[in-house]
Amino acid sequence: MATIPSIPILRRGEVYHSLDQQPIHAIGTEAPAALLSMANSGLVKRDLNHVTASRDALRAIPAADLMQMCIEAGDHFLNGTLPVGEEEIPQSPDDYVRSLSSTSGLPHALIRMNMKKLHEVFTEMPTIMRGLTRGLDLGVLDKGYGSQEGVPVSYSANAEALSVVLPSNSPAVNALWMPALVMKIPVLLKPGREEPWTPWRVIQSFIKAGIPKEAFSFYPTDHDGSGAIIRRSKRVMMFGDDATVSQHAGDPRVEVHGSGKSKILIGEDRIDDWEKYLDIMVESVSANSGRSCINTSAILVPRHADAIAEAIAKRLDAIKPLPFEDADAKLSGFANPKFAEYINGAVDDGLKEEGAHDVNAPIRGRERHEIYQNMHYLHPTIVRCDSWDHPLANREFLFPFASVTEVPQAEMLDCIGPSLVVTAITEDQAWIDELLECPHIDRLNLGAWPTNRVKWDQPHEGNLFEFLYKRRSIHVATLAHV
Amino acid sequence: MTSQENLDQHTRDIIQHHFSPETGCPFWLKWAEEHWDPRKEITCFEDIAKFPHFQDEWLRDITNEEWVPKAFAGRPFNVFETGGTTGLPKQRVGWDDYKHDYEMFSDQLDDDAFPKGGNWLMVGPTGPRRLRLAVEHLANHRGGSCYFVDLDPRWVKKLIGRKEYDQAERYQRHVVDQAVEILKHRDIKCLFTTPRLLESLSERVSLPGNGIRGCFCGGTTMTPQMVRFLVEEVLENKALFVPTYGNTLMGLACSVPLTDDYSVTYYAPQPRAVLRVVDPDNTQRTVDYDNYGRVELTTLTKEFFMPRFLERDEAIRRKPCDRYDWDGVGDVRPFGVMEKKVIEGVY
């Protein structure tokens, strides 16, 4: 694409060109890759008062039809040429990959992997909906009531729209809001600063497949606008660190997707065969360049920690900065160099405390933080901690990073704390029973399964259907003619 | 006489007034004793650059009596405050300046949008602020009365500083509730408020639908996009929007009628106040036209002399226009806003 797209605001599907145009720069250059129309907070607040029309547009379409449109949209997303920006510049899948890579620093190969993942979200929507609604006949959402396994059920929406404040760090996070459309809930999206591309393309895919444009609002905005979205929306999904999570704890309107602190635990019964699970550990730490909350950030083992840490570190050392276009590129750079500096500093600060060392340091033989082709990278890092109490033992960072710590099996579940995903490699039934009872684990993989692989019929970090709908009691009496 | 000649003559008159023992105030007379005699050194406005920057802390740390020109001795003064989120606010004494300033402003207003005899509503900071008396005087001067709903910006800033956004929104709702009642039940044609309160009001009622024909607004940053939103959606392209830039220390800078780009340019009420856009690293230098710089204010009235005060704002230096034959300041925003977070709240 030679022309720079002007990515507008979408106000219930209508294009709005803001006078506040901000460039998104291609990394390492002063050249803008796009111009973003920025929404002032007053405009966002005003629109939040008028979302009923968007919901009406979705309510008018049977859920089964929305489902078919969603499946069709998957093909448009993966293979289609879709309009981008006010100019409606045709964007092929390759154009999308190049644009996103240029502003986010994600290698092409990782973007293509994320595209496939999102494509699966579109096409596996029936499975996802079954998982989220526990097999509810979606006709219930059309009629307002119905039955499930012979029991009358009715659901009412908690909000007229789902607001989402998106990050810039991983396109796949868009998977989390997409089912809302099939649930007949319109979306109001605030894209990440460097990543308007994916939510825009997902929206265009849905619209091309027939979902009414009124169902989509899209507001590039600043801190003030984001604050308005968060404070004014009845249901809002956002992403942030532990501080953000705690700030909104107990607020039923807000679902914060924070750090995952996902872990691999190997039991006493399997630890001597640890080499069999090396591939799983490496994939869990490094897939998607370690950017996902479902990447493993800590590995707890009863013994062999030194050997395990060394073996993973050697495998991770093969993941190096490469040109964006290189098909083997697996490591993402940082669009904002300050993030790389901050994260690297945090790791170094942790290592200053006795009881941990960077296992990769002697293997890679250079600094963790490297500038390659004008892009800031952090090399994969395995830290061997002597104790679970070490400050780096349970930390999560936005690059391939994990700790390896020896912890007796009997103590593991007491110390892991909140964990989005736990892969427990064991066949010890007594311990499996304890794992199933452990309140800290959101998703449990029993057996050798990477933490980063999702099953579409399982909810992820909260259940979107339960967030957007509440079950009400219902009784429908036959009308008597009097 | 050209506007520049007028400004130079006015500057000489004001310097003579403030630095003569018969008419000047203790602060400036003492300053002249300790430094140099401006009556000899200042022959035109350009010479004002010989003064150092006025420090607004002086308005807090020095008693108000020190600022009373002998020419006003024996007349009780009004005390107008600015800032003061914590600690003692800065204070400016005054007598009739606000009346002069707002009568000058009145001459610029469109009589269709701000009809003579029409009543006004002010929703914003009243209390110890010049604005409260000024807007009422403006309404009275134009033959109308003024209703008020108070907002305490110091409290709002504290709430926002403590991240108590929910409380801030509740307080804002409380203010807007009161304003809506007045709009619904009284005959109001003209409005003064802040941009944020204006937005909030319009979420509750149609302002033109409730009789509003003109609104003048001030007190905070207004980007072109924000102005466009206020004109097109908040005021529904039916009521006239007049952005202003002003404060307790200056008076009121008017904007020229908006054009399609909604960029707002203000022109100081010369010769009573002069705005320059200066290089923040070398404040003697005025930046080139169409470039951003820090706003420097000089106030030249018989009540108050304030040379070269560096405002906490930056703006684009704009060329003179048909209506105002001197430089304007455009797209004003908080100084250093690109580098740091600035709390503006609802004010």
mmCIF file of N, CA, C and O in Angstrom, chain B residues 110-167:
data_model
loop_
_atom_site.group_PDB
_atom_site.id
_atom_site.type_symbol
_atom_site.label_atom_id
_atom_site.label_comp_id
_atom_site.label_asym_id
_atom_site.label_seq_id
_atom_site.Cartn_x
_atom_site.Cartn_y
_atom_site.Cartn_z
ATOM 1 N N ASP B 110 -21.773 39.012 19.790
ATOM 2 C CA ASP B 110 -22.818 39.080 18.769
ATOM 3 C C ASP B 110 -24.169 39.270 19.484
ATOM 4 O O ASP B 110 -24.556 38.457 20.321
ATOM 5 N N ASP B 111 -24.887 40.322 19.123
ATOM 6 C CA ASP B 111 -26.136 40.626 19.824
ATOM 7 C C ASP B 111 -27.249 39.617 19.538
ATOM 8 O O ASP B 111 -28.189 39.486 20.314
ATOM 9 N N ASP B 112 -27.151 38.905 18.422
ATOM 10 C CA ASP B 112 -28.171 37.877 18.157
ATOM 11 C C ASP B 112 -27.996 36.684 19.081
ATOM 12 O O ASP B 112 -28.967 36.108 19.565
ATOM 13 N N ALA B 113 -26.739 36.300 19.275
ATOM 14 C CA ALA B 113 -26.474 35.127 20.115
ATOM 15 C C ALA B 113 -26.509 35.473 21.607
ATOM 16 O O ALA B 113 -26.843 34.620 22.436
ATOM 17 N N PHE B 114 -26.125 36.685 21.916
ATOM 18 C CA PHE B 114 -26.129 37.125 23.319
ATOM 19 C C PHE B 114 -27.033 38.354 23.405
ATOM 20 O O PHE B 114 -26.551 39.491 23.503
ATOM 21 N N PRO B 115 -28.339 38.158 23.321
ATOM 22 C CA PRO B 115 -29.241 39.296 23.162
ATOM 23 C C PRO B 115 -29.209 40.235 24.365
ATOM 24 O O PRO B 115 -29.146 39.777 25.516
ATOM 25 N N LYS B 116 -29.276 41.496 24.049
ATOM 26 C CA LYS B 116 -29.346 42.504 25.109
ATOM 27 C C LYS B 116 -30.624 42.268 25.908
ATOM 28 O O LYS B 116 -31.697 42.034 25.339
ATOM 29 N N GLY B 117 -30.489 42.295 27.206
ATOM 30 C CA GLY B 117 -31.648 42.055 28.060
ATOM 31 C C GLY B 117 -31.853 40.588 28.405
ATOM 32 O O GLY B 117 -32.671 40.251 29.274
ATOM 33 N N GLY B 118 -31.146 39.711 27.726
ATOM 34 C CA GLY B 118 -31.278 38.272 28.004
ATOM 35 C C GLY B 118 -30.596 37.903 29.317
ATOM 36 O O GLY B 118 -29.587 38.504 29.696
ATOM 37 N N ASN B 119 -31.157 36.905 29.989
ATOM 38 C CA ASN B 119 -30.555 36.459 31.243
ATOM 39 C C ASN B 119 -29.424 35.470 30.987
ATOM 40 O O ASN B 119 -29.413 34.770 29.979
ATOM 41 N N TRP B 120 -28.524 35.429 31.938
ATOM 42 C CA TRP B 120 -27.337 34.574 31.837
ATOM 43 C C TRP B 120 -27.355 33.504 32.926
ATOM 44 O O TRP B 120 -27.940 33.683 33.983
ATOM 45 N N LEU B 121 -26.658 32.401 32.633
ATOM 46 C CA LEU B 121 -26.364 31.395 33.665
ATOM 47 C C LEU B 121 -24.865 31.158 33.650
ATOM 48 O O LEU B 121 -24.284 30.888 32.589
ATOM 49 N N MET B 122 -24.256 31.281 34.816
ATOM 50 C CA MET B 122 -22.837 30.915 34.934
ATOM 51 C C MET B 122 -22.748 29.619 35.725
ATOM 52 O O MET B 122 -23.241 29.543 36.857
ATOM 53 N N VAL B 123 -22.141 28.604 35.109
ATOM 54 C CA VAL B 123 -21.905 27.334 35.801
ATOM 55 C C VAL B 123 -20.395 27.166 35.857
ATOM 56 O O VAL B 123 -19.752 26.853 34.851
ATOM 57 N N GLY B 124 -19.820 27.393 37.003
ATOM 58 C CA GLY B 124 -18.371 27.308 37.108
ATOM 59 C C GLY B 124 -17.886 27.898 38.410
ATOM 60 O O GLY B 124 -18.691 28.143 39.324
ATOM 61 N N PRO B 125 -16.583 28.115 38.500
ATOM 62 C CA PRO B 125 -16.007 28.572 39.766
ATOM 63 C C PRO B 125 -16.470 29.985 40.121
ATOM 64 O O PRO B 125 -16.219 30.918 39.379
ATOM 65 N N THR B 126 -17.179 30.114 41.210
ATOM 66 C CA THR B 126 -17.554 31.445 41.693
ATOM 67 C C THR B 126 -16.622 31.761 42.860
ATOM 68 O O THR B 126 -15.444 31.995 42.648
ATOM 69 N N GLY B 127 -17.128 31.706 44.082
ATOM 70 C CA GLY B 127 -16.281 31.901 45.260
ATOM 71 C C GLY B 127 -15.433 33.151 45.150
ATOM 72 O O GLY B 127 -15.922 34.206 44.725
ATOM 73 N N PRO B 128 -14.161 33.030 45.499
ATOM 74 C CA PRO B 128 -13.317 34.228 45.540
ATOM 75 C C PRO B 128 -12.710 34.583 44.188
ATOM 76 O O PRO B 128 -11.607 35.101 44.113
ATOM 77 N N ARG B 129 -13.420 34.244 43.136
ATOM 78 C CA ARG B 129 -12.823 34.473 41.818
ATOM 79 C C ARG B 129 -13.408 35.695 41.128
ATOM 80 O O ARG B 129 -14.591 35.999 41.260
ATOM 81 N N ARG B 130 -12.539 36.320 40.361
ATOM 82 C CA ARG B 130 -12.901 37.499 39.608
ATOM 83 C C ARG B 130 -14.047 37.204 38.637
ATOM 84 O O ARG B 130 -14.922 38.028 38.394
ATOM 85 N N LEU B 131 -14.011 35.973 38.141
ATOM 86 C CA LEU B 131 -14.972 35.551 37.128
ATOM 87 C C LEU B 131 -16.414 35.733 37.591
ATOM 88 O O LEU B 131 -17.294 36.113 36.812
ATOM 89 N N ARG B 132 -16.658 35.459 38.852
ATOM 90 C CA ARG B 132 -18.018 35.508 39.353
ATOM 91 C C ARG B 132 -18.598 36.928 39.207
ATOM 92 O O ARG B 132 -19.692 37.121 38.685
ATOM 93 N N LEU B 133 -17.827 37.940 39.681
ATOM 94 C CA LEU B 133 -18.295 39.319 39.570
ATOM 95 C C LEU B 133 -18.302 39.767 38.123
ATOM 96 O O LEU B 133 -19.183 40.503 37.678
ATOM 97 N N ALA B 134 -17.302 39.271 37.369
ATOM 98 C CA ALA B 134 -17.139 39.723 35.984
ATOM 99 C C ALA B 134 -18.325 39.283 35.127
ATOM 100 O O ALA B 134 -18.867 40.077 34.345
ATOM 101 N N VAL B 135 -18.721 38.021 35.269
ATOM 102 C CA VAL B 135 -19.816 37.524 34.424
ATOM 103 C C VAL B 135 -21.118 38.210 34.819
ATOM 104 O O VAL B 135 -21.934 38.570 33.953
ATOM 105 N N GLU B 136 -21.316 38.432 36.096
ATOM 106 C CA GLU B 136 -22.529 39.129 36.511
ATOM 107 C C GLU B 136 -22.527 40.566 35.963
ATOM 108 O O GLU B 136 -23.550 41.062 35.492
ATOM 109 N N HIS B 137 -21.347 41.184 36.022
ATOM 110 C CA HIS B 137 -21.267 42.542 35.477
ATOM 111 C C HIS B 137 -21.562 42.547 33.977
ATOM 112 O O HIS B 137 -22.266 43.432 33.477
ATOM 113 N N LEU B 138 -21.037 41.528 33.294
ATOM 114 C CA LEU B 138 -21.285 41.417 31.851
ATOM 115 C C LEU B 138 -22.788 41.314 31.578
ATOM 116 O O LEU B 138 -23.327 42.006 30.702
ATOM 117 N N ALA B 139 -23.450 40.445 32.335
ATOM 118 C CA ALA B 139 -24.898 40.260 32.150
ATOM 119 C C ALA B 139 -25.624 41.582 32.409
ATOM 120 O O ALA B 139 -26.467 42.014 31.596
ATOM 121 N N ASN B 140 -25.273 42.217 33.527
ATOM 122 C CA ASN B 140 -25.929 43.480 33.890
ATOM 123 C C ASN B 140 -25.646 44.564 32.851
ATOM 124 O O ASN B 140 -26.539 45.321 32.475
ATOM 125 N N HIS B 141 -24.398 44.613 32.433
ATOM 126 C CA HIS B 141 -23.994 45.620 31.442
ATOM 127 C C HIS B 141 -24.819 45.485 30.161
ATOM 128 O O HIS B 141 -25.102 46.464 29.477
ATOM 129 N N ARG B 142 -25.182 44.222 29.865
ATOM 130 C CA ARG B 142 -25.968 43.971 28.647
ATOM 131 C C ARG B 142 -27.474 43.951 28.939
ATOM 132 O O ARG B 142 -28.275 43.549 28.102
ATOM 133 N N GLY B 143 -27.819 44.327 30.152
ATOM 134 C CA GLY B 143 -29.239 44.494 30.468
ATOM 135 C C GLY B 143 -29.931 43.262 31.005
ATOM 136 O O GLY B 143 -31.157 43.218 31.101
ATOM 137 N N GLY B 144 -29.170 42.219 31.345
ATOM 138 C CA GLY B 144 -29.779 40.993 31.877
ATOM 139 C C GLY B 144 -29.324 40.709 33.288
ATOM 140 O O GLY B 144 -28.498 41.440 33.863
ATOM 141 N N SER B 145 -29.899 39.655 33.855
ATOM 142 C CA SER B 145 -29.473 39.202 35.186
ATOM 143 C C SER B 145 -28.711 37.896 35.034
ATOM 144 O O SER B 145 -28.803 37.235 34.000
ATOM 145 N N CYS B 146 -28.011 37.528 36.082
ATOM 146 C CA CYS B 146 -27.181 36.313 35.993
ATOM 147 C C CYS B 146 -27.515 35.345 37.118
ATOM 148 O O CYS B 146 -27.550 35.731 38.289
ATOM 149 N N TYR B 147 -27.770 34.102 36.757
ATOM 150 C CA TYR B 147 -27.944 33.022 37.735
ATOM 151 C C TYR B 147 -26.599 32.307 37.865
ATOM 152 O O TYR B 147 -25.813 32.259 36.917
ATOM 153 N N PHE B 148 -26.395 31.695 39.038
ATOM 154 C CA PHE B 148 -25.095 31.043 39.277
ATOM 155 C C PHE B 148 -25.255 29.624 39.805
ATOM 156 O O PHE B 148 -26.140 29.359 40.625
ATOM 157 N N VAL B 149 -24.393 28.752 39.338
ATOM 158 C CA VAL B 149 -24.200 27.449 39.997
ATOM 159 C C VAL B 149 -22.704 27.339 40.241
ATOM 160 O O VAL B 149 -21.902 27.448 39.300
ATOM 161 N N ASP B 150 -22.335 27.120 41.474
ATOM 162 C CA ASP B 150 -20.918 27.138 41.834
ATOM 163 C C ASP B 150 -20.264 25.779 41.592
ATOM 164 O O ASP B 150 -20.895 24.728 41.718
ATOM 165 N N LEU B 151 -18.988 25.828 41.247
ATOM 166 C CA LEU B 151 -18.170 24.621 41.193
ATOM 167 C C LEU B 151 -16.831 24.961 41.827
ATOM 168 O O LEU B 151 -16.240 26.001 41.520
ATOM 169 N N ASP B 152 -16.391 24.114 42.725
ATOM 170 C CA ASP B 152 -15.121 24.355 43.409
ATOM 171 C C ASP B 152 -14.017 23.564 42.715
ATOM 172 O O ASP B 152 -13.880 22.355 42.915
ATOM 173 N N PRO B 153 -13.219 24.217 41.873
ATOM 174 C CA PRO B 153 -12.209 23.469 41.106
ATOM 175 C C PRO B 153 -11.097 22.911 41.991
ATOM 176 O O PRO B 153 -10.452 21.928 41.633
ATOM 177 N N ARG B 154 -10.883 23.530 43.145
ATOM 178 C CA ARG B 154 -9.823 23.017 44.033
ATOM 179 C C ARG B 154 -10.196 21.629 44.532
ATOM 180 O O ARG B 154 -9.347 20.741 44.639
ATOM 181 N N TRP B 155 -11.472 21.461 44.829
ATOM 182 C CA TRP B 155 -11.925 20.144 45.321
ATOM 183 C C TRP B 155 -11.833 19.110 44.198
ATOM 184 O O TRP B 155 -11.381 17.988 44.407
ATOM 185 N N VAL B 156 -12.207 19.536 43.005
ATOM 186 C CA VAL B 156 -12.150 18.606 41.871
ATOM 187 C C VAL B 156 -10.711 18.172 41.622
ATOM 188 O O VAL B 156 -10.425 16.988 41.399
ATOM 189 N N LYS B 157 -9.785 19.124 41.679
ATOM 190 C CA LYS B 157 -8.381 18.768 41.446
ATOM 191 C C LYS B 157 -7.885 17.800 42.507
ATOM 192 O O LYS B 157 -7.090 16.899 42.219
ATOM 193 N N LYS B 158 -8.327 18.010 43.739
ATOM 194 C CA LYS B 158 -7.907 17.081 44.792
ATOM 195 C C LYS B 158 -8.452 15.680 44.521
ATOM 196 O O LYS B 158 -7.751 14.682 44.683
ATOM 197 N N LEU B 159 -9.710 15.610 44.127
ATOM 198 C CA LEU B 159 -10.315 14.299 43.856
ATOM 199 C C LEU B 159 -9.578 13.593 42.724
ATOM 200 O O LEU B 159 -9.263 12.401 42.816
ATOM 201 N N ILE B 160 -9.282 14.338 41.674
ATOM 202 C CA ILE B 160 -8.607 13.718 40.536
ATOM 203 C C ILE B 160 -7.181 13.326 40.912
ATOM 204 O O ILE B 160 -6.704 12.252 40.563
ATOM 205 N N GLY B 161 -6.525 14.194 41.669
ATOM 206 C CA GLY B 161 -5.164 13.882 42.121
ATOM 207 C C GLY B 161 -5.116 12.613 42.959
ATOM 208 O O GLY B 161 -4.139 11.874 42.939
ATOM 209 N N ARG B 162 -6.211 12.368 43.686
ATOM 210 C CA ARG B 162 -6.273 11.155 44.522
ATOM 211 C C ARG B 162 -6.898 9.985 43.772
ATOM 212 O O ARG B 162 -7.224 8.963 44.377
ATOM 213 N N LYS B 163 -7.130 10.192 42.490
ATOM 214 C CA LYS B 163 -7.743 9.161 41.639
ATOM 215 C C LYS B 163 -9.156 8.775 42.102
ATOM 216 O O LYS B 163 -9.608 7.658 41.879
ATOM 217 N N GLU B 164 -9.825 9.696 42.761
ATOM 218 C CA GLU B 164 -11.202 9.426 43.183
ATOM 219 C C GLU B 164 -12.151 9.910 42.085
ATOM 220 O O GLU B 164 -12.936 10.839 42.257
ATOM 221 N N TYR B 165 -12.039 9.232 40.948
ATOM 222 C CA TYR B 165 -12.789 9.659 39.777
ATOM 223 C C TYR B 165 -14.297 9.550 39.988
ATOM 224 O O TYR B 165 -15.083 10.346 39.471
ATOM 225 N N ASP B 166 -14.681 8.545 40.731
ATOM 226 C CA ASP B 166 -16.096 8.346 40.962
ATOM 227 C C ASP B 166 -16.675 9.548 41.717
ATOM 228 O O ASP B 166 -17.740 10.073 41.370
ATOM 229 N N GLN B 167 -15.949 9.992 42.741
ATOM 230 C CA GLN B 167 -16.385 11.156 43.513
ATOM 231 C C GLN B 167 -16.418 12.400 42.630
ATOM 232 O O GLN B 167 -17.336 13.219 42.726
#
